[in-house]
PDB file of C-alpha atoms in Angstrom:
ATOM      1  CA  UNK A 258     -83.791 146.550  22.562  1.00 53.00           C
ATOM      2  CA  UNK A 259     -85.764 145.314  19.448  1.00 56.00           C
ATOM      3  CA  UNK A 260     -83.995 144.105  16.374  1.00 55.00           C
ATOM      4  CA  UNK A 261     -86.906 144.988  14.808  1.00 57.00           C
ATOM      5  CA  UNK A 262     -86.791 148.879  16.015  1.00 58.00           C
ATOM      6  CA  UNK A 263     -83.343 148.637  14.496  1.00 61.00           C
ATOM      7  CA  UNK A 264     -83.909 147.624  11.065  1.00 57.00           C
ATOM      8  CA  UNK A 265     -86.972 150.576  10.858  1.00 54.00           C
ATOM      9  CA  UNK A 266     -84.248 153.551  12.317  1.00 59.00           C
ATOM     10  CA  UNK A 267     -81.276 151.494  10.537  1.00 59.00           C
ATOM     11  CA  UNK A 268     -78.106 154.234  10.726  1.00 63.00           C
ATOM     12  CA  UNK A 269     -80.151 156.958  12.684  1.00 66.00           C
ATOM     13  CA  UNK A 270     -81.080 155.360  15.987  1.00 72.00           C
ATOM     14  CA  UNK A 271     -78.063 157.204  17.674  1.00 76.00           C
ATOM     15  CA  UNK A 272     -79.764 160.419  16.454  1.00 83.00           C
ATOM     16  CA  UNK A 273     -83.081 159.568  16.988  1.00 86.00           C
ATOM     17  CA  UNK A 274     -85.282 161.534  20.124  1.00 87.00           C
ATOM     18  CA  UNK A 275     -86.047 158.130  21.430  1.00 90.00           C
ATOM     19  CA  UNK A 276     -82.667 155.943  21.774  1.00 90.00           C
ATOM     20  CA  UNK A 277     -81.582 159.528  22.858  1.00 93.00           C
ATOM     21  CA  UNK A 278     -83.303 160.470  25.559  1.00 96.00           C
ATOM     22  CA  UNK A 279     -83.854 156.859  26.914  1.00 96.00           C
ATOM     23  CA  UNK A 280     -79.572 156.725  26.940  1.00 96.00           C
ATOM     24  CA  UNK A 281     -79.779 159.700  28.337  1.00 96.00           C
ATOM     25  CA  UNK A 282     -82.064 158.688  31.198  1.00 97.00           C
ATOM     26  CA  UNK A 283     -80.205 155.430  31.707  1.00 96.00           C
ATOM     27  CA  UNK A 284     -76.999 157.556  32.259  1.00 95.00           C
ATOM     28  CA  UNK A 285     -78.710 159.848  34.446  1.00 94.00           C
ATOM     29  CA  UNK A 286     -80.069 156.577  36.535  1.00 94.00           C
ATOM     30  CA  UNK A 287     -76.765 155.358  36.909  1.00 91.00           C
ATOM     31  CA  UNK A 288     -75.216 158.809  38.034  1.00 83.00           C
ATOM     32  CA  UNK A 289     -71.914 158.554  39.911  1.00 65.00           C
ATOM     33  CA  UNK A 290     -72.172 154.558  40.102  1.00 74.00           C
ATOM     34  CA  UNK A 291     -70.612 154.257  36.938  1.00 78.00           C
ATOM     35  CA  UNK A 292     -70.374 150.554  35.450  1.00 91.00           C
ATOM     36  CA  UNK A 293     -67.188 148.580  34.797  1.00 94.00           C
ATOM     37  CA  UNK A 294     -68.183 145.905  32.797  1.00 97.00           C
ATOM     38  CA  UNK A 295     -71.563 145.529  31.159  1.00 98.00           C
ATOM     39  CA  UNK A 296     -74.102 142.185  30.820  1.00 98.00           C
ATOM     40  CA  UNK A 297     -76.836 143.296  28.018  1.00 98.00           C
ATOM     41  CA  UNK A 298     -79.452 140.692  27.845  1.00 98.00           C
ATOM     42  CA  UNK A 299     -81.479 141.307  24.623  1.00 96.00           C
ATOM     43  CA  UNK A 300     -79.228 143.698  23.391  1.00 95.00           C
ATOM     44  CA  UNK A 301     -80.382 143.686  19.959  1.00 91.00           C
ATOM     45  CA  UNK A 302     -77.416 145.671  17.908  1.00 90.00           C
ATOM     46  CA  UNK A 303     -76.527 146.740  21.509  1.00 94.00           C
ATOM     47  CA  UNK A 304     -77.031 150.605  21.267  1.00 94.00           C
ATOM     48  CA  UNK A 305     -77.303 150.730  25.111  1.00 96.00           C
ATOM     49  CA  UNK A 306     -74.201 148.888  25.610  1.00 96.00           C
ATOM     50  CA  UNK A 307     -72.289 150.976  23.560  1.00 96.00           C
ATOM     51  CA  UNK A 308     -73.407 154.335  25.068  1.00 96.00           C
ATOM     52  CA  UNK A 309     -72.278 152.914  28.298  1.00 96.00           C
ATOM     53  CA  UNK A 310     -68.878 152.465  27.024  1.00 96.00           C
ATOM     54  CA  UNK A 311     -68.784 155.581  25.311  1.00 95.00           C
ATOM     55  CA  UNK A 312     -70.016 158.262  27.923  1.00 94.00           C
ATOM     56  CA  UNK A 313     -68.747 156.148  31.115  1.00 94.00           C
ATOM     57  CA  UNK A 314     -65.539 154.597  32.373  1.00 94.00           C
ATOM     58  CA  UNK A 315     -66.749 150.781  31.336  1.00 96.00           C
ATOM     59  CA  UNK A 316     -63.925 149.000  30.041  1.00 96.00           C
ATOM     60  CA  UNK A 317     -66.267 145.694  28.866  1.00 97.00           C
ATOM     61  CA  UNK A 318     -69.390 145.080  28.096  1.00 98.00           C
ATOM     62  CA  UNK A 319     -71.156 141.053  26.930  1.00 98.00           C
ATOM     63  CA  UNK A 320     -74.568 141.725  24.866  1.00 98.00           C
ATOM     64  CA  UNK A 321     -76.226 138.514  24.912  1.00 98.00           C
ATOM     65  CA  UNK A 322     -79.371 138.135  22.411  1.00 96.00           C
ATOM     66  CA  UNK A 323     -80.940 135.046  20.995  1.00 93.00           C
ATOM     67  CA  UNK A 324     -81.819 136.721  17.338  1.00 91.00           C
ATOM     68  CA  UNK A 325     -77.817 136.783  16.975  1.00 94.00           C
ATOM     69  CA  UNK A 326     -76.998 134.692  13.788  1.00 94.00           C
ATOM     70  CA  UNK A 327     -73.683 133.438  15.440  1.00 96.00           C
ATOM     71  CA  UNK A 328     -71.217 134.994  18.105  1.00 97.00           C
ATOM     72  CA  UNK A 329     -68.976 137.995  16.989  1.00 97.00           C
ATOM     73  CA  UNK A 330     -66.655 140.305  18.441  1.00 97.00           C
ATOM     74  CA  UNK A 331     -66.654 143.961  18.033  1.00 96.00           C
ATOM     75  CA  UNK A 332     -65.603 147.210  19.723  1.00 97.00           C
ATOM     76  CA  UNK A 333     -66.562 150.895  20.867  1.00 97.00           C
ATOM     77  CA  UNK A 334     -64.255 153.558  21.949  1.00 96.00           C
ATOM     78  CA  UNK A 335     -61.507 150.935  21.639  1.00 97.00           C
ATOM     79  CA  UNK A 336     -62.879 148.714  24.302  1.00 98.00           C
ATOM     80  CA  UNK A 337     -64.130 145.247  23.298  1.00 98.00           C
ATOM     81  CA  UNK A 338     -67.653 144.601  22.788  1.00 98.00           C
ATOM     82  CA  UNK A 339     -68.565 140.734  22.561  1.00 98.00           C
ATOM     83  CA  UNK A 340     -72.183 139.243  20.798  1.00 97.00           C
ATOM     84  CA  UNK A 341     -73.332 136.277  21.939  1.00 97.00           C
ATOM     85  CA  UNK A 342     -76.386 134.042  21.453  1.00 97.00           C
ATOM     86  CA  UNK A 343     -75.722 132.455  25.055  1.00 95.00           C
ATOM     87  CA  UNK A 344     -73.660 133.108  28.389  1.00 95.00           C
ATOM     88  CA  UNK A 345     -73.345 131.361  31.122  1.00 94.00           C
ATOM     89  CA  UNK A 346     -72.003 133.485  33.691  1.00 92.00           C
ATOM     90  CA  UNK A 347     -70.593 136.855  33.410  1.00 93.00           C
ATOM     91  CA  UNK A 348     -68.490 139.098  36.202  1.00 94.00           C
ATOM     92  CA  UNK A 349     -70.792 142.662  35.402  1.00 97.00           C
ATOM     93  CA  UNK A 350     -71.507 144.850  37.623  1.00 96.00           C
ATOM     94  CA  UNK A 351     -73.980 146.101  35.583  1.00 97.00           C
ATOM     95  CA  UNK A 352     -77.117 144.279  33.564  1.00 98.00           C
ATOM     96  CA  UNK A 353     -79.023 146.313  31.301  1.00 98.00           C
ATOM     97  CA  UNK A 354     -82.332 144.586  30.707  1.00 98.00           C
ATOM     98  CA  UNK A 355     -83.829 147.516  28.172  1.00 97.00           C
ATOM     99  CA  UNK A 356     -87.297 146.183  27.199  1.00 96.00           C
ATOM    100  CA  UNK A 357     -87.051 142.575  27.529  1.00 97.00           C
ATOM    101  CA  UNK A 358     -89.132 141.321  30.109  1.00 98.00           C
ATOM    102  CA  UNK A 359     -92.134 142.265  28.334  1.00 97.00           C
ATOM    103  CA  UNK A 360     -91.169 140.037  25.133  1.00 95.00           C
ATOM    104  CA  UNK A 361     -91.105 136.549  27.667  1.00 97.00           C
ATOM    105  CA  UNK A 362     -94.207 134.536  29.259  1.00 97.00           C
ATOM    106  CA  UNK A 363     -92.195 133.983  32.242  1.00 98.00           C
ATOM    107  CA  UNK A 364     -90.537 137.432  33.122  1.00 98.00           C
ATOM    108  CA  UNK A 365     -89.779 136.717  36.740  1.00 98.00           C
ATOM    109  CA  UNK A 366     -87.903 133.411  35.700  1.00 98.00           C
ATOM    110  CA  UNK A 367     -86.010 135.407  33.103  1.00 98.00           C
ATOM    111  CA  UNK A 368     -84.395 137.983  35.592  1.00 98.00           C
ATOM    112  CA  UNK A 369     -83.978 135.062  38.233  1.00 98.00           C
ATOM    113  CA  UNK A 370     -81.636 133.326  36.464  1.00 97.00           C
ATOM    114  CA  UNK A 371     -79.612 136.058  35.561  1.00 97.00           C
ATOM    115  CA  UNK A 372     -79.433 137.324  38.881  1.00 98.00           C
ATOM    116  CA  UNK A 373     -77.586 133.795  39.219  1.00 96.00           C
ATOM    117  CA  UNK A 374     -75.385 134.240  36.878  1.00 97.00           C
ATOM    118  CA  UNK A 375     -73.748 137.608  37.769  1.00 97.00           C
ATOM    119  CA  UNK A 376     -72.289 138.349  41.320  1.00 96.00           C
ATOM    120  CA  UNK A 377     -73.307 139.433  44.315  1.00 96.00           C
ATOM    121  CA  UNK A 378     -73.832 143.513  44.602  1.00 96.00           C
ATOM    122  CA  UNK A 379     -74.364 143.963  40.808  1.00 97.00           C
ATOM    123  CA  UNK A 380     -76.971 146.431  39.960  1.00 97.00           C
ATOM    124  CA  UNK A 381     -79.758 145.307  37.074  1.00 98.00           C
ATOM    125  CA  UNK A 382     -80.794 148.730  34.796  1.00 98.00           C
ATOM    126  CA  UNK A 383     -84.512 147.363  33.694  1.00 98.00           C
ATOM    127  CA  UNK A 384     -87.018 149.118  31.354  1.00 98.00           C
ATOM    128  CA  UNK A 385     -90.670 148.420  30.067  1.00 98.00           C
ATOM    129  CA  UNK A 386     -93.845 149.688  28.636  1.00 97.00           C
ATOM    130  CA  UNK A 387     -96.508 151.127  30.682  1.00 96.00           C
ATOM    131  CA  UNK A 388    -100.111 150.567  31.584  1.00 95.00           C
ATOM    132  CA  UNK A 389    -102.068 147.844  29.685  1.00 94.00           C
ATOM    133  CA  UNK A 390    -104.710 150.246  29.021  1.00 90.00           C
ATOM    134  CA  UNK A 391    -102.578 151.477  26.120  1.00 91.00           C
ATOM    135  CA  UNK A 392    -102.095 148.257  24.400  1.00 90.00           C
ATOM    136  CA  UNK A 393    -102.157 149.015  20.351  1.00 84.00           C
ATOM    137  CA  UNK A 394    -100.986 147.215  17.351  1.00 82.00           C
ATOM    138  CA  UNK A 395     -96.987 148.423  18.409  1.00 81.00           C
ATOM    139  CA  UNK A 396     -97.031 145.816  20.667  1.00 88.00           C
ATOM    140  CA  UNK A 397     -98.413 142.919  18.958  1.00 88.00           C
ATOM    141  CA  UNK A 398     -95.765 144.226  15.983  1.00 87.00           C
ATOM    142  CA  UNK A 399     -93.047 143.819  18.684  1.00 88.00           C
ATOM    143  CA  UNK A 400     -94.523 140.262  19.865  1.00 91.00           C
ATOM    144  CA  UNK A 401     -95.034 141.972  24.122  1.00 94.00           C
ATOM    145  CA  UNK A 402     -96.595 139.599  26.123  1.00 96.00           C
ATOM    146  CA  UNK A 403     -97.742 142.537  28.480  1.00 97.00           C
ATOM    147  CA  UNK A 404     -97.559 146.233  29.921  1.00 97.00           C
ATOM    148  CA  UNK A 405     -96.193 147.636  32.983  1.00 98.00           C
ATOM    149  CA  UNK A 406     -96.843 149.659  35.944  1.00 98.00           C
ATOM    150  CA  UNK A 407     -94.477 150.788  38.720  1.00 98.00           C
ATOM    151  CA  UNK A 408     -95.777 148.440  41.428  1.00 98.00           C
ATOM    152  CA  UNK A 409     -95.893 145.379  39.364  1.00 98.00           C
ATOM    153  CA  UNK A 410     -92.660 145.580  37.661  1.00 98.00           C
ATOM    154  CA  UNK A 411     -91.160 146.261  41.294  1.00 98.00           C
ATOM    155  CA  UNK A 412     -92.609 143.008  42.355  1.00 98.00           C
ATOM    156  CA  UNK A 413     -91.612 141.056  39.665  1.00 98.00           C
ATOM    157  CA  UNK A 414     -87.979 142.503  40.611  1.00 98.00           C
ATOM    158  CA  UNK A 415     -88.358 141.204  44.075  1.00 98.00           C
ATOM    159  CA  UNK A 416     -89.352 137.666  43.310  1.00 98.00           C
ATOM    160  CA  UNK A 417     -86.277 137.781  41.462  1.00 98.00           C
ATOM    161  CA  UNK A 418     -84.147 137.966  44.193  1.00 97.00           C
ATOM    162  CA  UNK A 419     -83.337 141.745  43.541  1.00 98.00           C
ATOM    163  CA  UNK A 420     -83.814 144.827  45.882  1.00 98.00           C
ATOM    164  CA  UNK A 421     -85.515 147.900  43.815  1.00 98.00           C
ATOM    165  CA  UNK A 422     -82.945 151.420  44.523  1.00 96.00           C
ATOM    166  CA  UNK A 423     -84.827 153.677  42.216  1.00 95.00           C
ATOM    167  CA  UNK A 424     -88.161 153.431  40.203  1.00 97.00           C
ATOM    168  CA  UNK A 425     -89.648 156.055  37.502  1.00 97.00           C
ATOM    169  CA  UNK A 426     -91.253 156.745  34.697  1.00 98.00           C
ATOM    170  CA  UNK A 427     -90.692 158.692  31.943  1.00 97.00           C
ATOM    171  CA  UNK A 428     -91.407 160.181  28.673  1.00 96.00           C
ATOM    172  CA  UNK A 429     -93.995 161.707  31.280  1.00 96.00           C
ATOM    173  CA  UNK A 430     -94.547 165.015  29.095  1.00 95.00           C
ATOM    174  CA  UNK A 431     -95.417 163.313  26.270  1.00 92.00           C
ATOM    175  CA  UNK A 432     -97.641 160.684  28.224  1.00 92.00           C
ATOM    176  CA  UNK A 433    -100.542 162.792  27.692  1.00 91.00           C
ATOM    177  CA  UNK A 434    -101.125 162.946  24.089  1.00 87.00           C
ATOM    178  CA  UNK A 435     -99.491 159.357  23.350  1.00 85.00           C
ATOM    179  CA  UNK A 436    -102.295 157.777  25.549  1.00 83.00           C
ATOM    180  CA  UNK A 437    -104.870 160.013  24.508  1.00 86.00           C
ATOM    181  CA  UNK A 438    -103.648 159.102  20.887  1.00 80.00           C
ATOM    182  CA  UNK A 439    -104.026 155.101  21.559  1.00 77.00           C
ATOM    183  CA  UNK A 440    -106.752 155.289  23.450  1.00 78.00           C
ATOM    184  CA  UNK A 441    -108.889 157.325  20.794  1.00 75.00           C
ATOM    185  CA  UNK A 442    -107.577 154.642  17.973  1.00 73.00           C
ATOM    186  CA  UNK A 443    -108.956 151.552  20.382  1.00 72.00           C
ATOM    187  CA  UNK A 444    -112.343 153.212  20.661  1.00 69.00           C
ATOM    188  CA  UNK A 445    -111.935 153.435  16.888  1.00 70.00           C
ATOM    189  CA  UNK A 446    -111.134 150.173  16.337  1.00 68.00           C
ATOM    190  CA  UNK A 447    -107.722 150.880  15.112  1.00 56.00           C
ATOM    191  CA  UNK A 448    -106.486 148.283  17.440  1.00 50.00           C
ATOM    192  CA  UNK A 449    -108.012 145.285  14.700  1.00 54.00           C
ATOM    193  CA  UNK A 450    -105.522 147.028  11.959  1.00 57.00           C
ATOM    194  CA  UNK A 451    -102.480 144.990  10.979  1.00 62.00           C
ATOM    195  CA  UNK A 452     -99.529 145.357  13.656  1.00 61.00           C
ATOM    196  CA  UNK A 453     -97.300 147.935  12.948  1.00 59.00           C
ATOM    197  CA  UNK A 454     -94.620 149.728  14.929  1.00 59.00           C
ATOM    198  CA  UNK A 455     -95.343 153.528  15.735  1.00 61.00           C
ATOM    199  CA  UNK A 456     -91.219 154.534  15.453  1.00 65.00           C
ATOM    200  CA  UNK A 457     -90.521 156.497  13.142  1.00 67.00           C
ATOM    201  CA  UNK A 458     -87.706 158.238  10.956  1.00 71.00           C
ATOM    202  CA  UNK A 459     -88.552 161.752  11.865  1.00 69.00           C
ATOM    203  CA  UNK A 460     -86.968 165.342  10.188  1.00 80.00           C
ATOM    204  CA  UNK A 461     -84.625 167.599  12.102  1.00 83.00           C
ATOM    205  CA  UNK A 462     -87.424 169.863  13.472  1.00 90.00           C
ATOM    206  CA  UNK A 463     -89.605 167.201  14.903  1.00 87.00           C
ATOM    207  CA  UNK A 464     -87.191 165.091  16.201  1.00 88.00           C
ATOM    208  CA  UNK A 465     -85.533 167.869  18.040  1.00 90.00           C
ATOM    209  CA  UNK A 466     -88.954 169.397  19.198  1.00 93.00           C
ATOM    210  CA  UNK A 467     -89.330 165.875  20.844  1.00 92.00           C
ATOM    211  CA  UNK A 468     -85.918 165.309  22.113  1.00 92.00           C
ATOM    212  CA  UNK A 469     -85.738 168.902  23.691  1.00 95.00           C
ATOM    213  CA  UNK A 470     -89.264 167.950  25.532  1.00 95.00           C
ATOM    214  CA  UNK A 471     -87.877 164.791  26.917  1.00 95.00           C
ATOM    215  CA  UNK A 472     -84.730 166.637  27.794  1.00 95.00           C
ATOM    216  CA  UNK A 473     -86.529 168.925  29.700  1.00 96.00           C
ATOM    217  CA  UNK A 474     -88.371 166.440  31.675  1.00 96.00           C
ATOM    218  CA  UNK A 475     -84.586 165.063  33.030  1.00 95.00           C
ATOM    219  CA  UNK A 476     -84.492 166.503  35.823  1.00 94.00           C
ATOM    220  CA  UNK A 477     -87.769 165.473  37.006  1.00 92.00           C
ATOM    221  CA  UNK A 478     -87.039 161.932  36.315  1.00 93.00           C
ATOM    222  CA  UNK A 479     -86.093 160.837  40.010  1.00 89.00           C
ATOM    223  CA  UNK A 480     -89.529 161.760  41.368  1.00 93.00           C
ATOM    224  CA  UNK A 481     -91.982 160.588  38.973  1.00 96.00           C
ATOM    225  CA  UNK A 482     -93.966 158.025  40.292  1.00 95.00           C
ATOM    226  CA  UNK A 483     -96.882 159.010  38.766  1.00 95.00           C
ATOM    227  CA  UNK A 484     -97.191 158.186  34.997  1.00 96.00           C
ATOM    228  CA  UNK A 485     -94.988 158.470  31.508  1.00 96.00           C
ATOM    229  CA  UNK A 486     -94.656 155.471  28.406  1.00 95.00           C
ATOM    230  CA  UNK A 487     -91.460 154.194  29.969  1.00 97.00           C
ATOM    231  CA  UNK A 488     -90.501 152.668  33.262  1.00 98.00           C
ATOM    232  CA  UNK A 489     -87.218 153.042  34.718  1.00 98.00           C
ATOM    233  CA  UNK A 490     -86.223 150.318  37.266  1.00 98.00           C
ATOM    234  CA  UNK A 491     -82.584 150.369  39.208  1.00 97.00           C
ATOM    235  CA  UNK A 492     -82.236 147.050  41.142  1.00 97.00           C
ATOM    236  CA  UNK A 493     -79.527 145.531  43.201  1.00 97.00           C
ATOM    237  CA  UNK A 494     -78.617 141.928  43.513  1.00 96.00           C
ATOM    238  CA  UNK A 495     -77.581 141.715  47.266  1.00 91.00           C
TER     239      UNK A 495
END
């Protein structure tokens, strides 16, 4: 998760359609194998991480994220919550990797050596951005290296040293007119415009419009392989 995301949404993120339904979706990923103690890895003000230990049976969780000023300690639900610029090794059985690899030059050596550093059996939650073709000014605003698409990101899992369980995309219903949007502002030349970040603060109406939508698509989320601006990854270190 993006520090920078977090200083645009500030005290709303937990209300906002996106962190929403992408929690939601995590959750939903995760089903019945329900975490114990979380390993965050660019958790940013570790939003994820704190779902997890709200809406599961997670008694831990370790957010680890280099843009931390110093290491802190902090809770949720009444279970501890730690912040860390570094970690060295960490029992989780869970690692929530929420859009990270895309923000590294070397994004299979980044999920190696955290696949060292957790035991064996622990299952990685991994999300990223989809299809270079949609490349805009969001991305150079959030510093990505690149874009994803289900077969690459799988394979960059595997040279890991991880074993893919479940791969998806979503945000699928509102794939349409995002990439339709992005690709009509490239052809316009929009893409040359200063880097900016397409989250926004939205009002109650729009924001629920777009939260129902993604909502809707939940139950759908297992079986699309096909297309949508996020992809889901569930991967097992055996």
């Amino acid at each position: 998760m993006d520090l920078k995301e977090t200083d645009i949404l500030g005290d709303v993120i937990a209300d906002h359609w996106y962190y929403r339904s992408k929690a939601a979706a995590m959750l939903k990923i995760l089903a019945l194998r329900s975490p114990t103690v979380i390993l965050d890895v660019g958790a940013g003000s570790g939003f994820f991480s704190r779902y997890l230990l709200t809406h599961t049976p997670a008694s831990e969780a370790w957010c680890v994220d280099i843009g931390y000023d110093t290491d802190s300690e902090g809770a949720e639900a009444g279970k501890p919550l730690h912040y860390r610029r570094y970690l060295e090794t960490a029992a989780a059985d869970v690692v929530l990797l929420m859009d990270v690899l895309e923000h590294v030059d070397d994004d299979v050596g980044l999920l190696a050596d955290y696949v060292g550093r957790v035991p064996k059996g622990a299952r990685f939650m991994i999300t990223v951005p989809t299809f270079q073709s949609l490349w805009s000014g969001h991305d150079e605003f959030l510093q990505h290296k690149r874009r994803y698409t289900l077969p690459a990101l799988e394979d960059v899992i595997r040279r890991a040293g991880l074993q893919p369980q479940q791969s998806a995309y979503y945000f699928g219903l509102i794939f349409p007119l995002a990439a339709a949007t992005r690709l009509f502002n490239q052809w316009r030349g929009s893409c040359h415009e200063a880097p900016r970040s397409q989250l926004k603060r939205h009002g109650p109406l729009l924001n629920g419009v777009l939260g129902a939508i993604c909502k809707a698509e939940l139950p759908l989320l297992a079986i699309n392989r096909l297309a949508g601006l996020t992809l889901f990854c569930l991967a097992r270190r055996t």
